[in-house]
Every structure is written in C-alpha cells, then in structure tokens.
mmCIF file of C-alpha atoms and ligand atoms in Angstrom:
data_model
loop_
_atom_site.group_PDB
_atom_site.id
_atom_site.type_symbol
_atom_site.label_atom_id
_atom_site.label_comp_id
_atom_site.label_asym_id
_atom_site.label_seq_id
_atom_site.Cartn_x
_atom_site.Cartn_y
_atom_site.Cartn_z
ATOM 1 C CA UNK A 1 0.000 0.000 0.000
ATOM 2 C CA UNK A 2 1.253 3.962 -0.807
ATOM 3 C CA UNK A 3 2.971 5.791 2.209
ATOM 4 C CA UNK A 4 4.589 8.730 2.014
ATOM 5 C CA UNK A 5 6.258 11.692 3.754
ATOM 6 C CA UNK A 6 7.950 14.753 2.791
ATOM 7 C CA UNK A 7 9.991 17.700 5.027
ATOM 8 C CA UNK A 8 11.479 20.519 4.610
ATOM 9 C CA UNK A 9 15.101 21.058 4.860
ATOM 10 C CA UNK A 10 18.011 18.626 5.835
ATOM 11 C CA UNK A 11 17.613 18.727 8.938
ATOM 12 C CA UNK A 12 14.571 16.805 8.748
ATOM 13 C CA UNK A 13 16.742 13.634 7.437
ATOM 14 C CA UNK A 14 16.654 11.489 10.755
ATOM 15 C CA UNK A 15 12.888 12.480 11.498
ATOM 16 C CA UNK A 16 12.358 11.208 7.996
ATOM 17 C CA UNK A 17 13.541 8.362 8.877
ATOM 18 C CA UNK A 18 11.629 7.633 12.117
ATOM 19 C CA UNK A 19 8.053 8.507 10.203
ATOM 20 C CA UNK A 20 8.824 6.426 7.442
ATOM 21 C CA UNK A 21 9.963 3.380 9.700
ATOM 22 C CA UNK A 22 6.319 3.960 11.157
ATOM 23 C CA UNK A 23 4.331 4.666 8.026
ATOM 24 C CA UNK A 24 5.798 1.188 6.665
ATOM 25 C CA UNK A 25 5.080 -0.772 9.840
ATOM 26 C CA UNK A 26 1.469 0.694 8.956
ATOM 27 C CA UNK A 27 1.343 3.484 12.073
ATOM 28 C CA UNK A 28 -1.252 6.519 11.660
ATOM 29 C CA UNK A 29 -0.023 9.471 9.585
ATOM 30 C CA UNK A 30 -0.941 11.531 12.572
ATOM 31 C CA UNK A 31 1.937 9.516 14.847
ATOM 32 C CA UNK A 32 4.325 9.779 11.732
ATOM 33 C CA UNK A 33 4.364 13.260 11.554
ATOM 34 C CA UNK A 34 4.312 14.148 15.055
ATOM 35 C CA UNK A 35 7.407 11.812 15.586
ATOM 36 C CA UNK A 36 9.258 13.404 12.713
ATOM 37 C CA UNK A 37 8.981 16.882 14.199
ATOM 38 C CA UNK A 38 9.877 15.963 17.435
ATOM 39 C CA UNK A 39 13.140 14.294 16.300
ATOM 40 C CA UNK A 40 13.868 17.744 14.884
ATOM 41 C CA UNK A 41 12.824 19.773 18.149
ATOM 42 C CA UNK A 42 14.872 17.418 20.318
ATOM 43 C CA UNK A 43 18.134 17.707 18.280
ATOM 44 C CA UNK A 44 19.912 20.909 19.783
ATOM 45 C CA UNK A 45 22.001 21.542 16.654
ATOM 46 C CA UNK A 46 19.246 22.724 14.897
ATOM 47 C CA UNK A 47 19.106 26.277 15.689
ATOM 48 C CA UNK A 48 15.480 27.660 14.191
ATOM 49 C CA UNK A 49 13.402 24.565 16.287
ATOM 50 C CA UNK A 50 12.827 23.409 19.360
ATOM 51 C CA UNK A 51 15.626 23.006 21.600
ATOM 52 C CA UNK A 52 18.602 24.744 20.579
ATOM 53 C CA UNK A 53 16.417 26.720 18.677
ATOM 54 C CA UNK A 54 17.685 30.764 18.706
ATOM 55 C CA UNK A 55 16.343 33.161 21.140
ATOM 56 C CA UNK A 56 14.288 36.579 20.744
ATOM 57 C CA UNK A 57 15.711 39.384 21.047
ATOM 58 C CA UNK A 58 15.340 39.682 25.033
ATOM 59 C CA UNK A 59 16.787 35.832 24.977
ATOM 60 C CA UNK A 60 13.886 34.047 25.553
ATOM 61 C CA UNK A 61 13.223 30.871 23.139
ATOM 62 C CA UNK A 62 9.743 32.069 21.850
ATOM 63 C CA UNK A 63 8.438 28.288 19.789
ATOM 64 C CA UNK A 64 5.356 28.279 16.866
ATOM 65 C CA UNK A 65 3.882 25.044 16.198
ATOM 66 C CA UNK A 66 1.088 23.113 14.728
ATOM 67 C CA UNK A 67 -0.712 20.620 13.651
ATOM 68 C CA UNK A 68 -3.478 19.078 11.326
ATOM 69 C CA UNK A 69 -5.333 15.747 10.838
ATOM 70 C CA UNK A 70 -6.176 15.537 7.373
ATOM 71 C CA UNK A 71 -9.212 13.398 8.006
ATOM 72 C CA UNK A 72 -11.247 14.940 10.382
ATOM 73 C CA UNK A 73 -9.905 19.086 9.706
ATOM 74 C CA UNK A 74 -8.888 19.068 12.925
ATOM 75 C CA UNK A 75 -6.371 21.372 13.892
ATOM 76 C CA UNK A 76 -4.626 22.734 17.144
ATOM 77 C CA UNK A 77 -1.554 25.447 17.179
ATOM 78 C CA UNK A 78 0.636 27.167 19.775
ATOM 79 C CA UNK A 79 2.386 30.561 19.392
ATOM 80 C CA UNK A 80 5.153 32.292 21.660
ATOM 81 C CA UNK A 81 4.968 29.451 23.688
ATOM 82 C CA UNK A 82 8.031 29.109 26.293
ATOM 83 C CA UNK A 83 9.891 26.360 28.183
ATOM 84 C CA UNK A 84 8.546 22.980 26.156
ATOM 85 C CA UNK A 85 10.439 20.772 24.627
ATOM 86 C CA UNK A 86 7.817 19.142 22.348
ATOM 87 C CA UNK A 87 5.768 22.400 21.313
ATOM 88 C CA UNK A 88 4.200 20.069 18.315
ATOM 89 C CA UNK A 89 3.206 17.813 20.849
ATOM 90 C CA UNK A 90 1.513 20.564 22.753
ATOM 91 C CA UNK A 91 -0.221 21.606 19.163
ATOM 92 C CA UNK A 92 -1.264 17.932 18.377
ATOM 93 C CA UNK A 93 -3.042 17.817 22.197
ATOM 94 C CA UNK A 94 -4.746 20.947 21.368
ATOM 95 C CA UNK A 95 -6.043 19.363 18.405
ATOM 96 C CA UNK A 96 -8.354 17.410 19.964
ATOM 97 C CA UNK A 97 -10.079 20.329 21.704
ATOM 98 C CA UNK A 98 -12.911 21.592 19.738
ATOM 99 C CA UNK A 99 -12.884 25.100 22.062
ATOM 100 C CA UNK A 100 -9.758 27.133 22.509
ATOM 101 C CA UNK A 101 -7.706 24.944 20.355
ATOM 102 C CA UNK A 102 -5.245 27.702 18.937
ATOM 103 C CA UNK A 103 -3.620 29.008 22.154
ATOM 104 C CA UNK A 104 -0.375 31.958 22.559
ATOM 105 C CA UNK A 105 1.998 32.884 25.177
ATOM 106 C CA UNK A 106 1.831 32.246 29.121
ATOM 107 C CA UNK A 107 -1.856 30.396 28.253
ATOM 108 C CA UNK A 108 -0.130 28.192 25.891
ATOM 109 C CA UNK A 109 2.537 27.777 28.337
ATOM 110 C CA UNK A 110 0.071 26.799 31.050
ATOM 111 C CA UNK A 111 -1.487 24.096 29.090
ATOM 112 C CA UNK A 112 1.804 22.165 28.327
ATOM 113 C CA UNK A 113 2.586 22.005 31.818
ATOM 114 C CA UNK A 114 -0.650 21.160 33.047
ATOM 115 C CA UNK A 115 -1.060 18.674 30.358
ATOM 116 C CA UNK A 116 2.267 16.846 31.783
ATOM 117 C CA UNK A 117 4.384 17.799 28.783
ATOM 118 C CA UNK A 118 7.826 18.058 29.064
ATOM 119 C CA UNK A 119 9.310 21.234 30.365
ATOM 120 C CA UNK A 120 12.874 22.839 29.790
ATOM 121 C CA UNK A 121 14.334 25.642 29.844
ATOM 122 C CA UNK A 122 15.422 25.642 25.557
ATOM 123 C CA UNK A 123 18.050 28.464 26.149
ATOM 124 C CA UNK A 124 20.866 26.168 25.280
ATOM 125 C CA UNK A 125 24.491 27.689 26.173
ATOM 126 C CA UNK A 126 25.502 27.471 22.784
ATOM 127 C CA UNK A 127 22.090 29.692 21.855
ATOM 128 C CA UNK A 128 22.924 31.801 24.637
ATOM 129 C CA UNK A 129 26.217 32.798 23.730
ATOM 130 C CA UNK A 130 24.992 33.486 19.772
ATOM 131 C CA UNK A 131 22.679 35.777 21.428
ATOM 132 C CA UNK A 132 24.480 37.566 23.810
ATOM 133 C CA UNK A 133 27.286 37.997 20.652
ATOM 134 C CA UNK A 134 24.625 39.282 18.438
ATOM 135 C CA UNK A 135 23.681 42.251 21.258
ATOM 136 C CA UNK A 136 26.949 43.265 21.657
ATOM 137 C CA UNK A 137 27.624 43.568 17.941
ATOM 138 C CA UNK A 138 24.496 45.298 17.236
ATOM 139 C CA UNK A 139 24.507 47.622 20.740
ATOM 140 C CA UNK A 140 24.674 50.679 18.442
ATOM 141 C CA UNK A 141 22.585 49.849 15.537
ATOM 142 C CA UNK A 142 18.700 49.091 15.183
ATOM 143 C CA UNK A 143 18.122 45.509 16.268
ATOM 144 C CA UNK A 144 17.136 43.387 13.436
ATOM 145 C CA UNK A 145 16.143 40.195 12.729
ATOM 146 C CA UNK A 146 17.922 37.449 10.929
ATOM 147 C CA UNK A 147 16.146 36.683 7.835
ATOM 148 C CA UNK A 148 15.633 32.900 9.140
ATOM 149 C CA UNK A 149 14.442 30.351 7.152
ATOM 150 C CA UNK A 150 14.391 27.291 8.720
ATOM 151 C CA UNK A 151 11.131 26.026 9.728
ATOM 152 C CA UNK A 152 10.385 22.456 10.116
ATOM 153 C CA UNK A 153 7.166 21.311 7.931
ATOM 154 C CA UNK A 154 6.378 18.005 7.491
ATOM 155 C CA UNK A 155 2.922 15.984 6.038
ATOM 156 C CA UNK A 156 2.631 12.599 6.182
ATOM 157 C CA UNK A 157 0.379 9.834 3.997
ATOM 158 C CA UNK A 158 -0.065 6.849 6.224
ATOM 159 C CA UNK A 159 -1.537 2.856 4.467
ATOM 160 C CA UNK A 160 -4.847 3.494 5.268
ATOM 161 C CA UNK A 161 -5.110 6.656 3.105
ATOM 162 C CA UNK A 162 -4.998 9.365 6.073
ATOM 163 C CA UNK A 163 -3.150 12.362 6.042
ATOM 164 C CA UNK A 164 -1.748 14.486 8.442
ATOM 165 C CA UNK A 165 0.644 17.892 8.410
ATOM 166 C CA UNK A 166 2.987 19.565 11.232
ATOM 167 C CA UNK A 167 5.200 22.605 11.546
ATOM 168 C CA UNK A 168 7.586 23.704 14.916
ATOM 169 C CA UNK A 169 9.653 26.591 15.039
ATOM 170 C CA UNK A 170 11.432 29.561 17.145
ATOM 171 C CA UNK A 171 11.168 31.739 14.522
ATOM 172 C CA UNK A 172 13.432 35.123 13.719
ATOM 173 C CA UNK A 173 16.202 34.912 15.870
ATOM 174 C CA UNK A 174 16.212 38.604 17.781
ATOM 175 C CA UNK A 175 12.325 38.732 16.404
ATOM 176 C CA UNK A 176 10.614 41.191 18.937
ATOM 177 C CA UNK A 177 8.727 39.431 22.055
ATOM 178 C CA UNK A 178 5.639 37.994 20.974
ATOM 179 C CA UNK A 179 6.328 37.984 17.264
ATOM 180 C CA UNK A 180 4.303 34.809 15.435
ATOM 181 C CA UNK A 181 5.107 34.038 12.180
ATOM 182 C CA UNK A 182 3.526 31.573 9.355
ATOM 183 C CA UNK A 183 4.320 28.285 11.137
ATOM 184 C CA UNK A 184 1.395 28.221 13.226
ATOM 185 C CA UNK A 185 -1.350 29.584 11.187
ATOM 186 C CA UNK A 186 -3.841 27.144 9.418
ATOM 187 C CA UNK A 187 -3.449 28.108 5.518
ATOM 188 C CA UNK A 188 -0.308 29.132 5.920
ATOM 189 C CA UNK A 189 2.178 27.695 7.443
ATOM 190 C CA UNK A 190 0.426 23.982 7.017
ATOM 191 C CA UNK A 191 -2.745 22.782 5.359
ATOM 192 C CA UNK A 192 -4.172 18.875 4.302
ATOM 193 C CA UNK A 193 -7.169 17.151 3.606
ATOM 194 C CA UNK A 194 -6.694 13.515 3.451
ATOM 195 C CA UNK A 195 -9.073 13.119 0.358
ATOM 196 C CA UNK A 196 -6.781 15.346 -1.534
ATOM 197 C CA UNK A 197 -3.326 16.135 -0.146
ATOM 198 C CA UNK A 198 -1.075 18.965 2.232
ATOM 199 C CA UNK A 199 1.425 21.527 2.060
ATOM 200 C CA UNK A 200 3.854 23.314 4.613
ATOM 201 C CA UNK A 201 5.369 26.444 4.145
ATOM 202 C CA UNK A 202 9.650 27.437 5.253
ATOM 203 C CA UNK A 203 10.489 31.121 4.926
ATOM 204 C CA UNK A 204 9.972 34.282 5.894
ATOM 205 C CA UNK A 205 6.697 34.340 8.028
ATOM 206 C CA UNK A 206 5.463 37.649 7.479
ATOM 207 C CA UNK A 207 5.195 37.675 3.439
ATOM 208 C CA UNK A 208 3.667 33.819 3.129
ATOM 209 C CA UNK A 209 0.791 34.368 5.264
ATOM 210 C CA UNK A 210 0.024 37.286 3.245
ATOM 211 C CA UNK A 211 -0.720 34.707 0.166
ATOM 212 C CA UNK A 212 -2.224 31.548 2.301
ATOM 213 C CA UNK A 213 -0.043 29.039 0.235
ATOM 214 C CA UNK A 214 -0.878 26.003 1.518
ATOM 215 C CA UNK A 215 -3.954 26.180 1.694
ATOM 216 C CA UNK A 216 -4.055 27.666 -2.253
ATOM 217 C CA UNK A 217 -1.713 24.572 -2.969
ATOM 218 C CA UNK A 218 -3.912 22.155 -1.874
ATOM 219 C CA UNK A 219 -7.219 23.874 -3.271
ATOM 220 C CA UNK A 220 -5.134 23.784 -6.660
ATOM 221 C CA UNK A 221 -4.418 19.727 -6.225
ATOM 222 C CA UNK A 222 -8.570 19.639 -5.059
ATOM 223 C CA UNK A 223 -8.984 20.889 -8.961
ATOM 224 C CA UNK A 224 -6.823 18.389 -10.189
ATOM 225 C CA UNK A 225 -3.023 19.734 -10.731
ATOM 226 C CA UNK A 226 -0.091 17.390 -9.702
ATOM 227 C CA UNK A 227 1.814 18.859 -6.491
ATOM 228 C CA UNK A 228 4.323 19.980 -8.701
ATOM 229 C CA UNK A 229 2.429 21.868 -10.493
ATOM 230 C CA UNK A 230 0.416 22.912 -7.805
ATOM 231 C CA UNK A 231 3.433 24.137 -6.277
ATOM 232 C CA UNK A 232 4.954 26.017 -9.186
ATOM 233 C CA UNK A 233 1.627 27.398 -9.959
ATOM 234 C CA UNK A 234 1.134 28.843 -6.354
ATOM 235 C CA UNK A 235 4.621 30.191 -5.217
ATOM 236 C CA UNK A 236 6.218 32.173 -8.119
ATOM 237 C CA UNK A 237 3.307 34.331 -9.307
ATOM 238 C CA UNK A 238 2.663 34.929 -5.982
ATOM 239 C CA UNK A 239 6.624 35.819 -5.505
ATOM 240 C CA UNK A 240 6.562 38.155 -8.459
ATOM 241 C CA UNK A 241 2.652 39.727 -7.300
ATOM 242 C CA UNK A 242 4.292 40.528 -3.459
ATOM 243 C CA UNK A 243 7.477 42.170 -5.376
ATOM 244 C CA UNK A 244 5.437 44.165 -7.791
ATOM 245 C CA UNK A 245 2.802 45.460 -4.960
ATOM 246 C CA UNK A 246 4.574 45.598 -1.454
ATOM 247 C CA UNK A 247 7.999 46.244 -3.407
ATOM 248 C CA UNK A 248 9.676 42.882 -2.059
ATOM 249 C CA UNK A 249 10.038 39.698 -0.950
ATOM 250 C CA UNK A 250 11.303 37.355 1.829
ATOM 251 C CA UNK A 251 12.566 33.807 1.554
ATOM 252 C CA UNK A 252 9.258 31.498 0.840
ATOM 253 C CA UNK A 253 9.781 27.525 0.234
ATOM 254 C CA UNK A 254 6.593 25.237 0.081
ATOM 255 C CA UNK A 255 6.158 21.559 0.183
ATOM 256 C CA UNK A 256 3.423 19.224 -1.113
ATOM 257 C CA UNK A 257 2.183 15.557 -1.013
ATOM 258 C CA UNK A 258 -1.135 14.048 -2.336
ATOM 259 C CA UNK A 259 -3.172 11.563 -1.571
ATOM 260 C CA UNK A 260 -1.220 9.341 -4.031
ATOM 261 C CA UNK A 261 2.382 10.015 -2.352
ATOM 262 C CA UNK A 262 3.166 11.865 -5.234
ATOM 263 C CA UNK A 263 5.402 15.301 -3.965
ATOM 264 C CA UNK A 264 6.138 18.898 -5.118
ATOM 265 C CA UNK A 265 7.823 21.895 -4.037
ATOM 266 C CA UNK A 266 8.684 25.510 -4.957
ATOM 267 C CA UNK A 267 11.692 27.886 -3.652
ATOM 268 C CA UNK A 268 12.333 31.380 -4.266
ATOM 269 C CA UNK A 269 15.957 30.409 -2.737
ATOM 270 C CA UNK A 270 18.107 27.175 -2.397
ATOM 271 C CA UNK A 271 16.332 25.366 -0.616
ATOM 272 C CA UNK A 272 16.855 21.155 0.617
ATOM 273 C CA UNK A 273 14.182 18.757 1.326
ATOM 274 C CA UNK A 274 13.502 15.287 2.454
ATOM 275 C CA UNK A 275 11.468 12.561 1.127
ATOM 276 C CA UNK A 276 10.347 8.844 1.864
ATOM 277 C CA UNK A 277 7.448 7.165 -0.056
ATOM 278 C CA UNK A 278 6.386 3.200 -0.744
ATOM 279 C CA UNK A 279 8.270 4.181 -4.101
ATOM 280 C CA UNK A 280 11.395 5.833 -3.426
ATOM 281 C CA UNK A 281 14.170 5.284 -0.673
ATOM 282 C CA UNK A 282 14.805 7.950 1.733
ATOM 283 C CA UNK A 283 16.457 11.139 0.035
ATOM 284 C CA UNK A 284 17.928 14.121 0.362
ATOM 285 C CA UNK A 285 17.435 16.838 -1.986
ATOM 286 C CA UNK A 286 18.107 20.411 -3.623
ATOM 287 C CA UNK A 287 15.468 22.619 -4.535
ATOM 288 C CA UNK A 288 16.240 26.064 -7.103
ATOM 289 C CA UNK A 289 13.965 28.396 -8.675
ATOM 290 C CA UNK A 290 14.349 27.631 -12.599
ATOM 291 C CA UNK A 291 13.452 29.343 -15.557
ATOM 292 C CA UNK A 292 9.979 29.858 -16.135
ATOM 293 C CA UNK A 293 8.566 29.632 -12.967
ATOM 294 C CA UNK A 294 9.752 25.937 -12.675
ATOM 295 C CA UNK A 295 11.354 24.174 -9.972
ATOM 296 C CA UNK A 296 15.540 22.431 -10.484
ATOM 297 C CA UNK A 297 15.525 19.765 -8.195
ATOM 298 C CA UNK A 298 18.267 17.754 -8.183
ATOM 299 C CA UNK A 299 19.913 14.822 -5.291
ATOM 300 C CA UNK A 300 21.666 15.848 -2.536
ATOM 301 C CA UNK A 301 22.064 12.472 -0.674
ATOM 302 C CA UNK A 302 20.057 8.667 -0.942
HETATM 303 N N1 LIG B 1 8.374 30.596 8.860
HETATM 304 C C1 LIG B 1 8.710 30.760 10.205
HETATM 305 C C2 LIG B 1 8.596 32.098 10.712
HETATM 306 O O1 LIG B 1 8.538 33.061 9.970
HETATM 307 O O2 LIG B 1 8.592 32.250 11.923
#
C-alpha cells in the first residue's frame, strides 16, 4: 500500500527516517508526523526549532507550532509558547479540543505544563552565547532580525489513506517578544485534507501568510493539478505579485504531497528537502527556482 512523507530542509533527514519506519510498519499518519517533528525539536544543533532553537531578542526561546489531521480538519496550534520541549506535541493535544484549540503565550505555556508535557528551559548555552554575541555587535545599531528560514514542515500519507501535516519553530532569531510568524497559522504555514493532499510552508513568516499558500496549494491539487504543479503554480506568481505590490520579498519555500504520495515543491531560494514514499528510498534533496517559474531539483544524498 502507498505511504509517504515529505519535510522541509536537511535537517529533517533522521525524522524522515523515524516517520517512514512507522508509516511502513502501517502506524497513523498523525503519529508519523508528530514523531518526525519531534526528532527535529529534540536535536539541539538545529538552531530555528525546538531546543537549541535561537532566542528573541530579550533571549527568551519564543516556539510556533502546529498541527493538522487531514481526516477529520482538525487542527490545534501554539504561538510564543516558552519552556517545552515538544511544542508540536503541545499543538497535536490541542487538536483534539474543539474550544480554545489555537492558544499563545503564558496560556499556551500553562497548558503544556498542566497537560504533563515536558518542560525545559530551551536556552541552550551554545544559543545563549549566539545571542548575547549578536547584542553586543548590534549595541549601536537598530536591532534586526535574521532573515531565518528554517522552519520544520512536514505531512505525512499513512496505508490506510490518512493524512496528516505539522510545523515547529522559534522563529526570527532577535524577532521582537511575541512575534508569530507563518508556522502556526492554518493556511499558511500547514494545510491537508486527506481526500486530496497537504502543504507546509519554510520562509519568511510575514510575506507567506500574506498569500495563504498552503492552503491555495492544496485547493489547486482539489482541482486536479499534480503537487508539482500545484506548487509552481502557487509560489512564483505569488513571488513576483508581493514584489510588484509591497515592493519585495522574503525567503518562501513550500512543500506538497497528495493523496497518491506523489510530492512537489517551490523555492524562491536554495532550498533542501527530504522525502520517503512506498516508491522511493529515503532522500535528500536540492530545490532552485528555474526558468519559467519551474522548480531544479536535483539529489543531494540517498
Ligand atoms: N516561517 C517561520 C517564521 O517566519 O517564523
């Protein structure tokens, strides 16, 4: 039977590799992609997620997450939430809450802890130290934020035909207190309907929820269009509309999956990916924009 899973960036290798080790043993989509984005939060190399993840710009680890069951629409999110190691875990509880499922700040906070998730402090010293460097080298300029790009988005096509889709991030390193980018949003940052197939969004928060693009990925698959397509057809007229009417454009990478396992995605910038699916082996690979408003993709690592 068809499985499938699809993430961005490289960092999303090893969490690849747990989902698809419980998409082939025929686990839910929903434990797939929950497990791949917690192998990303927990690894503190990675410094845009989870733990290790970069600090804001008064040093506190401010985390976006969510996720999405592609069967039922269900959805739960978290935003500015502090001191949790799992913040898609968090998202994936809230989920199942019909009331108050999208929760912020000290609230969100609250929940995790009263929930029994795990709580850390995710100011690594390593974080700490790229923090306190970046204050003292910008003490007599205007603050501002790193153009980060390195959200984790996965979705996830399980043997039984159900769907699901996750994102976890700190965001903008420096990003003022309270800042909440794409990640979290539903349309944005992640979208997926099991009877037709999800996207997830990398990049700069702030100019991809001004075009819902995963959402308008998936609608475009709904009417038929391969995630390629739907992809290509999404993310670079939209690229060229935000740089002809608001005069530029961040860093925007989507990914997509259908129903079938087929994938797509669509960069504005080099951009890596991973990929598992009842067809092809575990890979690594490179994303470009082309010519044409076409995708180069080409294989990083098998
Ligand atoms: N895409 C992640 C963010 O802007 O926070």
């Amino acid at each position: 039977m068809t499985w499938g899973t699809i993430a961005t960036w490289r960092m999303a290798a090893e969490g690849i590799n747990e989902a698809s080790k419980l998409l082939k043993g025929k686990g839910t989509a929903d434990d797939a992609v929950e497990k791949l984005v917690k192998t990303v939060e927990a690894n503190p190399l990675y410094k845009s997620v989870g733990y290790g993840g970069l600090p804001n710009e008064e040093g506190v680890v401010q985390m976006d997450a969510a996720f999405m069951d592609g069967d039922t629409m269900a959805q739960g999110a978290v935003a500015a939430i502090e001191n949790v190691l799992h913040a898609v875990s968090v998202a994936r509880l809230l989920s199942h809450q019909h009331y108050n499922s999208f929760r912020v700040g000290a609230g969100a906070t609250k929940f995790a802890q009263l929930s029994g998730c795990e709580m850390t402090n995710m100011l690594t010293a390593k974080a700490k130290t790229e923090w306190q460097e970046k204050l003292q080298k910008e003490k007599n300029e205007k603050m501002s934020s790193y153009n980060g790009h390195d959200t984790v988005g996965a979705i996830t096509l399980d043997q039984q035909g159900s769907m699901a889709a996750a994102t976890s991030t700190s965001g903008l390193f420096m990003k003022k207190d309270g800042r909440i980018g794409d990640s979290p949003l539903s349309g944005s940052g992640l979208y997926v309907d099991s009877e037709v197939g999800g996207a997830a969004a990398t990049g700069l928060g702030e100019d991809i929820m001004k075009g819902c693009l995963s959402y308008e990925i998936v609608r475009k698959m709904a009417e038929g269009l391969s995630p390629q397509a739907a992809c290509d057809q999404t993310v670079y007229p939209f690229v060229h509309k935000l740089k002809k009417r608001y005069g530029r454009v961040g860093e925007i990478s989507l990914i997509a999956l259908n129903k079938q396992g087929q994938w797509g995605i669509a960069t504005n910038v080099e951009f890596t990916f991973c990929v598992a699916t009842s067809n092809e082996e575990e890979k690594i690979f490179m994303a470009n924009p082309g010519v044409d408003d076409t995708t180069v993709i080409s294989t990083v690592r098998q």
